[in-house]
Amino acid sequence: MHPRLQFTSPPAFPMSTKLLSSLPQLRRLFTFSALTAIFFSINPFNPSWSSDQRPVSTALDRRPWKDARHAFKGPTDEDARSPCPALNTLANHGFINRSGKEISRSALTSSLTSIYRLSVPLAELLVTGGFLCCADFESEGLSLDALAAHDKIEHDASLVHDNTPLGAAFAPIKVNWTLVNELTTKYPDGLGIRRLSEARATREELSRVEGRPKLDALHGQIAYGEAALTWLVMKDLTSLVRTDTIRQWFGQETFPETFVIPSEEITLHTTSKISSKIGQHMKEFQNHQI
Ligand code: HEM
Ligand SMILES: *[C@@H]1O[C@H](CO)[C@@H](O)[C@H](O)[C@H]1NC(C)=O
Ligand SMILES: *[C@@H]1O[C@H](CO)[C@@H](O)[C@H](O)[C@H]1NC(C)=O
C-alpha cells in the first residue's frame, strides 16, 4: 500500500448503527454529524491524524494515482458507482474498493483526507452523512449506488446529471455528456466561485422551468457544498476550475492531468465559508433572472 494511505481506523461509533438507522429526520442527522465532527476535531488520542505529520512531498506523493496499482480503470457492469464524481474517481483508481461495494467508513475517510486533503472533521461529517442516509445496515459498509437514492443526499438540478425521473427512487448515475459539454463551452476559461454559482443557478432555473419542485433548504445547502468542495479541491493556481478538469473529473471520473493533492488542508470552516458565498452569488443571479 502507498505509505500515505496507511491510516489507522477511526474509533467505532459509541452508538449502535441500528439505533442510528432509526433516526427519522435528515436534519437531526446533520446536527448529529456536526457534533460528531466537533468530537473528532478535538479528539486528542490519535496523533497520526495530524496533518503536519505527513511525510515530505515527492512527485508520486502529490500524485499517488500515477502509481501502477492506482491506474484508472472504469467500472465493469457489476461495479457500483454513485452520482458523485469525487467518490467514483476514488473507486476508478482503487483508493476505495474498485467494486464500489462494501466501502468501510475508515477506507472512505482516509481516502478523502489523503487524496482530496479534507480535514478529518470534514471527511467524518461527509462520510457520516453518507452512511446514515444510504448504508444498508444489514451488511457492513456502503455501496456507492445507494448514494443515488433520490432526495436523501441526491437532488435535482445537478451540474452534469439528469434529474431523477418523476416517481423514481434512484437518480441516474451516468454522467450526461451534453451537460459536461455545455458547462465547458459556456465557461471556456474555467470556473471560479462566481461562475460555479451561476452554473448552479442556471441548472436550478432550468429545473424550475421544467416544473420540478424547487430544492428544499437542505438540498440547496448540499448543492452549495458540492460546488464549494469542487472549487476548493480542484482550483488551479489562478483559483479557477479548468475546463479540462471538468471534463476529466466530472466527465470521465478520473484525476485531472493537472491535479495534485492540495497543498493546504480543506477544513469544515473554509468549506462552509465558500458554501455560503456560493449561496449568496446564486441568490444574486436568481434575483436577476426574475
Ligand atoms: C472531496 C469530497 C467531495 C467532493 C469534492 C464532492 C463533489 C460532488 C459534486 C460536485 C457533486 C455534484 C455532481 C453534479 O452536480 O452532477 C456531488 C454529488 C454527490 N456527492 Fe459528492 N463530493 C465529495 C464527497 C462526497 C461524500 C463523502 C459523499 C457521501 C458519502 C458524497 C455524496 C454525493 C452524492 C450522494 C451526490 C449526488 C448529489 C446530486 O444529486 O448531485 N460526496 N459531489
Ligand atoms: C471489494 O469488494 C468486493 C465485492 O464487494 C469484495 O468481494 C472484496 O473482498 C472487496 N475487497 C476488499 C479489499 O475489501
Ligand atoms: C442530457 O442533457 C440534455 C440537455 O439537458 C438533454 O436534452 C438530454 O435529453 C439528456 N440526455 C439524456 C440521455 O438524458
Coordinates of C-alpha atoms and ligand atoms in Angstrom, one line a residue:
M1 CA 0.0 0.0 0.0
H2 CA 1.1 3.5 -0.6
P3 CA 2.6 5.0 2.6
R4 CA 0.3 8.0 2.5
L5 CA -2.7 5.7 2.7
Q6 CA -1.8 3.8 5.8
F7 CA -4.1 5.5 8.3
T8 CA -5.4 4.0 11.5
S9 CA -9.2 3.4 11.5
P10 CA -11.3 6.0 13.4
P11 CA -12.7 4.6 16.6
A12 CA -16.1 2.8 16.2
F13 CA -19.1 4.9 16.9
P14 CA -20.3 4.9 20.5
M15 CA -23.9 4.3 19.4
S16 CA -25.1 1.2 17.6
T17 CA -25.8 1.6 13.9
K18 CA -29.3 0.1 14.5
L19 CA -30.2 3.0 16.7
L20 CA -28.8 5.5 14.2
S21 CA -30.8 3.9 11.4
S22 CA -34.0 4.6 13.2
L23 CA -33.4 8.4 13.5
P24 CA -36.1 9.8 11.3
Q25 CA -35.0 13.2 10.3
L26 CA -32.2 14.2 8.0
R27 CA -31.9 17.5 9.8
R28 CA -31.2 15.7 13.1
L29 CA -28.8 13.6 11.2
F30 CA -26.8 16.6 10.2
T31 CA -26.9 18.0 13.7
F32 CA -25.6 14.7 14.9
S33 CA -22.9 14.7 12.2
A34 CA -21.8 18.2 13.1
L35 CA -21.5 17.2 16.8
T36 CA -19.5 14.1 15.7
A37 CA -17.3 16.3 13.6
I38 CA -16.6 18.5 16.6
F39 CA -15.9 15.5 18.7
F40 CA -13.4 14.2 16.2
S41 CA -11.9 17.6 15.7
I42 CA -11.0 17.9 19.4
N43 CA -10.2 14.2 19.7
P44 CA -6.7 14.2 21.1
F45 CA -6.0 10.5 21.2
N46 CA -4.8 9.8 17.7
P47 CA -1.8 11.9 16.8
S48 CA -1.3 10.1 13.4
W49 CA -4.3 12.1 12.1
S50 CA -2.5 15.4 12.5
S51 CA -1.9 16.8 9.0
D52 CA 1.5 18.3 9.9
Q53 CA 2.9 14.8 10.4
R54 CA 2.6 14.0 6.7
P55 CA 5.8 12.7 5.0
V56 CA 7.7 15.2 2.9
S57 CA 6.2 15.5 -0.6
T58 CA 7.7 13.7 -3.5
A59 CA 6.2 13.7 -7.1
L60 CA 4.4 10.4 -6.5
D61 CA 3.4 11.6 -3.1
R62 CA 1.4 14.5 -4.6
R63 CA 0.1 12.3 -7.4
P64 CA -0.3 8.8 -6.0
W65 CA -2.7 7.8 -8.8
K66 CA 0.4 7.7 -11.1
D67 CA 1.4 4.5 -9.2
A68 CA 0.6 1.5 -11.4
R69 CA -1.7 -0.1 -8.8
H70 CA -3.8 3.1 -8.8
A71 CA -4.2 3.4 -12.6
F72 CA -7.6 4.4 -13.9
K73 CA -9.9 1.5 -14.7
G74 CA -13.6 2.3 -15.4
P75 CA -16.3 0.3 -13.7
T76 CA -17.5 -3.1 -15.0
D77 CA -21.2 -3.8 -15.2
E78 CA -21.1 -5.5 -11.8
D79 CA -19.4 -2.5 -10.1
A80 CA -21.4 0.1 -8.2
R81 CA -20.9 3.8 -8.8
S82 CA -22.5 7.0 -7.3
P83 CA -23.7 10.3 -8.7
C84 CA -20.6 11.8 -7.0
P85 CA -17.5 12.5 -9.2
A86 CA -15.2 12.6 -6.2
L87 CA -16.2 9.2 -4.9
N88 CA -16.3 7.5 -8.4
T89 CA -12.9 8.8 -9.1
L90 CA -11.6 7.2 -5.9
A91 CA -13.1 3.9 -6.9
N92 CA -11.9 4.1 -10.5
H93 CA -8.3 4.4 -9.2
G94 CA -8.7 1.8 -6.4
F95 CA -8.3 4.2 -3.5
I96 CA -11.6 2.7 -2.3
N97 CA -12.7 -0.8 -3.4
R98 CA -12.9 -0.7 -7.2
S99 CA -16.2 -2.7 -6.9
G100 CA -17.8 0.4 -5.3
K101 CA -19.3 -2.0 -2.7
E102 CA -18.8 -2.7 1.0
I103 CA -16.8 0.5 1.4
S104 CA -15.9 1.0 5.1
R105 CA -16.1 4.2 7.0
S106 CA -12.4 4.2 7.6
A107 CA -11.4 3.5 4.0
L108 CA -13.6 6.3 2.7
T109 CA -12.5 8.8 5.4
S110 CA -8.8 8.1 4.9
S111 CA -9.0 8.5 1.1
L112 CA -10.9 11.8 1.5
T113 CA -8.2 13.1 3.8
S114 CA -5.2 11.7 1.9
I115 CA -6.3 12.3 -1.7
Y116 CA -8.5 15.3 -1.5
R117 CA -6.9 16.7 1.6
L118 CA -10.1 17.2 3.5
S119 CA -9.6 17.7 7.3
V120 CA -10.6 14.7 9.4
P121 CA -13.7 16.5 10.9
L122 CA -14.9 17.5 7.4
A123 CA -14.3 14.0 6.0
E124 CA -16.1 12.5 9.0
L125 CA -19.0 14.8 8.5
L126 CA -19.5 13.8 4.9
V127 CA -18.9 10.1 5.5
T128 CA -21.3 10.1 8.4
G129 CA -24.0 11.8 6.3
G130 CA -23.4 9.3 3.5
F131 CA -23.6 6.3 5.9
L132 CA -26.6 7.5 7.8
C133 CA -28.6 8.2 4.7
C134 CA -27.6 5.4 2.5
A135 CA -25.7 2.5 4.0
D136 CA -27.5 -0.8 4.3
F137 CA -27.3 -1.7 7.9
E138 CA -27.7 -5.4 7.3
S139 CA -24.4 -5.6 5.5
E140 CA -21.2 -3.9 6.5
G141 CA -20.2 -0.8 4.6
L142 CA -21.6 1.4 1.9
S143 CA -22.4 0.6 -1.7
L144 CA -21.8 3.7 -3.9
D145 CA -25.0 3.1 -5.9
A146 CA -27.1 3.5 -2.7
L147 CA -26.0 7.2 -2.7
A148 CA -28.2 7.8 -5.7
A149 CA -31.3 7.4 -3.5
H150 CA -33.4 10.5 -4.6
D151 CA -33.8 13.2 -2.0
K152 CA -31.5 11.7 0.6
I153 CA -28.3 13.5 -0.4
E154 CA -29.1 13.3 -4.1
H155 CA -31.1 16.2 -5.5
D156 CA -32.3 17.6 -8.8
A157 CA -30.5 20.3 -10.7
S158 CA -27.1 18.6 -10.6
L159 CA -24.4 20.1 -12.8
V160 CA -23.7 17.1 -15.0
H161 CA -26.5 14.6 -14.2
D162 CA -30.1 14.5 -15.4
N163 CA -32.9 14.9 -12.9
T164 CA -34.4 11.8 -11.3
P165 CA -37.3 10.7 -13.5
L166 CA -40.6 11.6 -11.7
G167 CA -41.6 8.8 -9.3
A168 CA -38.3 7.0 -9.5
A169 CA -36.5 6.2 -6.2
F170 CA -32.9 6.5 -7.6
A171 CA -31.3 9.2 -9.7
P172 CA -29.3 8.5 -12.9
I173 CA -25.7 7.7 -12.1
K174 CA -24.3 8.0 -15.6
V175 CA -23.0 11.4 -16.5
N176 CA -24.8 13.4 -19.2
W177 CA -22.0 14.5 -21.6
T178 CA -24.3 17.1 -23.2
L179 CA -24.3 18.8 -19.8
V180 CA -20.5 18.5 -19.4
N181 CA -20.1 20.0 -22.9
E182 CA -22.5 22.8 -22.2
L183 CA -20.6 23.7 -19.0
T184 CA -17.2 23.7 -20.6
T185 CA -18.4 25.6 -23.7
K186 CA -20.1 28.3 -21.7
Y187 CA -17.0 28.8 -19.5
P188 CA -14.0 28.2 -21.7
D189 CA -11.7 30.0 -19.3
G190 CA -12.7 27.8 -16.4
L191 CA -14.9 28.4 -13.4
G192 CA -14.3 30.5 -10.3
I193 CA -16.7 30.8 -7.4
R194 CA -19.0 33.2 -9.2
R195 CA -19.2 31.2 -12.4
L196 CA -19.8 28.0 -10.5
S197 CA -22.6 29.7 -8.7
E198 CA -24.0 31.0 -12.0
A199 CA -23.9 27.4 -13.4
R200 CA -25.7 26.1 -10.4
A201 CA -28.3 28.9 -10.6
T202 CA -28.8 28.1 -14.3
R203 CA -29.5 24.4 -13.5
E204 CA -31.9 25.2 -10.7
E205 CA -33.7 27.7 -13.0
L206 CA -34.0 25.1 -15.8
S207 CA -35.3 22.6 -13.3
R208 CA -37.9 25.1 -12.2
V209 CA -38.9 25.8 -15.9
E210 CA -39.4 22.0 -16.3
G211 CA -41.9 22.1 -13.5
R212 CA -39.7 20.3 -10.9
P213 CA -40.1 21.2 -7.3
K214 CA -37.6 23.8 -6.0
L215 CA -34.7 22.3 -4.0
D216 CA -35.6 22.5 -0.3
A217 CA -33.3 24.3 2.0
L218 CA -31.3 21.2 3.0
H219 CA -30.7 20.1 -0.6
G220 CA -30.0 23.6 -1.6
Q221 CA -27.2 23.7 1.0
I222 CA -25.9 20.3 0.0
A223 CA -25.6 21.6 -3.6
Y224 CA -23.7 24.7 -2.4
G225 CA -21.4 22.4 -0.5
E226 CA -20.7 20.2 -3.6
A227 CA -19.8 23.3 -5.6
A228 CA -17.7 24.7 -2.7
L229 CA -15.8 21.4 -2.4
T230 CA -15.2 21.2 -6.1
W231 CA -13.7 24.6 -6.1
L232 CA -11.6 24.1 -3.0
V233 CA -10.3 20.7 -4.2
M234 CA -9.9 21.3 -7.9
K235 CA -9.0 25.0 -8.4
D236 CA -5.7 25.7 -10.1
L237 CA -3.1 28.4 -9.1
T238 CA -5.3 31.1 -10.6
S239 CA -8.3 29.9 -8.5
L240 CA -10.2 28.5 -11.4
V241 CA -11.5 25.1 -12.0
R242 CA -10.2 24.4 -15.6
T243 CA -12.4 23.0 -18.4
D244 CA -10.1 20.0 -18.7
T245 CA -10.6 19.4 -15.0
I246 CA -14.4 19.5 -15.5
R247 CA -14.1 17.1 -18.5
Q248 CA -11.7 14.6 -16.8
W249 CA -13.1 14.7 -13.2
F250 CA -16.8 15.4 -13.7
G251 CA -17.0 13.6 -17.1
Q252 CA -14.5 10.7 -17.2
E253 CA -14.3 10.4 -13.4
T254 CA -10.5 10.3 -13.3
F255 CA -7.9 12.6 -11.7
P256 CA -7.3 15.6 -14.0
E257 CA -3.8 15.7 -15.6
T258 CA -3.1 18.9 -13.8
F259 CA -4.3 17.8 -10.4
V260 CA -2.0 17.4 -7.4
I261 CA -3.1 16.7 -3.9
P262 CA -4.0 20.2 -2.5
S263 CA -1.1 21.8 -0.5
E264 CA -3.4 23.1 2.2
E265 CA -5.9 21.1 4.2
I266 CA -9.5 21.8 3.4
T267 CA -11.4 22.4 6.6
L268 CA -15.0 22.4 7.6
H269 CA -14.7 26.2 8.3
T270 CA -13.4 27.1 4.9
T271 CA -15.9 24.8 3.2
S272 CA -18.9 26.4 5.0
K273 CA -17.5 29.9 4.2
I274 CA -17.2 29.1 0.5
S275 CA -20.6 27.4 0.5
S276 CA -22.3 30.5 1.9
K277 CA -20.5 32.6 -0.7
I278 CA -21.9 30.4 -3.4
G279 CA -25.4 30.7 -1.8
Q280 CA -25.1 34.5 -1.9
H281 CA -24.0 34.6 -5.5
M282 CA -26.7 32.2 -6.5
K283 CA -29.3 34.5 -4.9
E284 CA -27.9 37.4 -6.9
F285 CA -28.2 35.5 -10.1
Q286 CA -31.7 34.3 -9.2
N287 CA -32.8 37.9 -8.5
H288 CA -31.6 39.0 -11.9
Q289 CA -33.5 36.1 -13.6
I290 CA -36.9 37.3 -12.2
Ligands
HEM1 C1 -13.9 15.8 -1.7 C2 -15.1 15.5 -1.4 C3 -16.3 15.6 -2.3 C4 -16.4 16.4 -3.4 C5 -15.5 17.4 -4.0 C6 -17.8 16.1 -3.9 C7 -18.3 16.7 -5.1 C8 -19.5 16.5 -5.6 C9 -20.1 17.1 -6.7 C10 -19.5 18.3 -7.5 C11 -21.3 16.6 -6.9 C12 -22.4 17.1 -8.0 C13 -22.3 16.4 -9.3 C14 -23.2 17.0 -10.2 O1 -23.6 18.2 -10.0 O2 -23.6 16.4 -11.3 C15 -21.5 15.6 -5.9 C16 -22.6 14.8 -5.8 C17 -22.8 13.9 -4.8 N1 -22.0 13.6 -3.8 FE1 -20.1 14.3 -3.6 N2 -18.3 15.1 -3.2 C18 -17.5 14.8 -2.2 C19 -17.6 13.9 -1.2 C20 -18.8 13.1 -1.1 C21 -19.0 12.2 0.0 C22 -18.1 11.8 1.1 C23 -20.3 11.7 -0.2 C24 -21.0 10.7 0.6 C25 -20.5 9.7 1.3 C26 -20.8 12.3 -1.4 C27 -22.1 12.1 -1.9 C28 -22.6 12.7 -3.0 C29 -23.9 12.4 -3.5 C30 -25.0 11.5 -3.0 C31 -24.1 13.2 -4.7 C32 -25.3 13.4 -5.5 C33 -25.9 14.7 -5.3 C34 -26.6 15.2 -6.6 O3 -27.8 14.9 -6.8 O4 -25.9 15.9 -7.4 N3 -19.9 13.2 -1.9 N4 -20.4 15.5 -5.1
LIG2 C1 -14.1 -5.4 -2.6 O1 -15.4 -5.7 -2.8 C2 -15.7 -7.0 -3.3 C3 -17.2 -7.0 -3.7 O2 -18.0 -6.5 -2.7 C4 -15.3 -8.0 -2.2 O3 -15.5 -9.3 -2.7 C5 -13.8 -7.8 -1.9 O4 -13.4 -8.6 -0.8 C6 -13.5 -6.3 -1.5 N1 -12.1 -6.1 -1.4 C7 -11.5 -5.6 -0.4 C8 -10.0 -5.5 -0.4 O5 -12.1 -5.2 0.6
LIG3 C1 -28.7 15.2 -21.5 O1 -29.0 16.6 -21.3 C2 -29.5 17.3 -22.4 C3 -29.5 18.8 -22.0 O2 -30.3 19.0 -20.8 C4 -30.9 16.7 -22.7 O3 -31.5 17.4 -23.7 C5 -30.8 15.2 -23.0 O4 -32.1 14.6 -23.1 C6 -30.0 14.5 -21.8 N1 -29.7 13.2 -22.3 C7 -30.2 12.1 -21.7 C8 -29.7 10.8 -22.2 O5 -31.0 12.1 -20.8

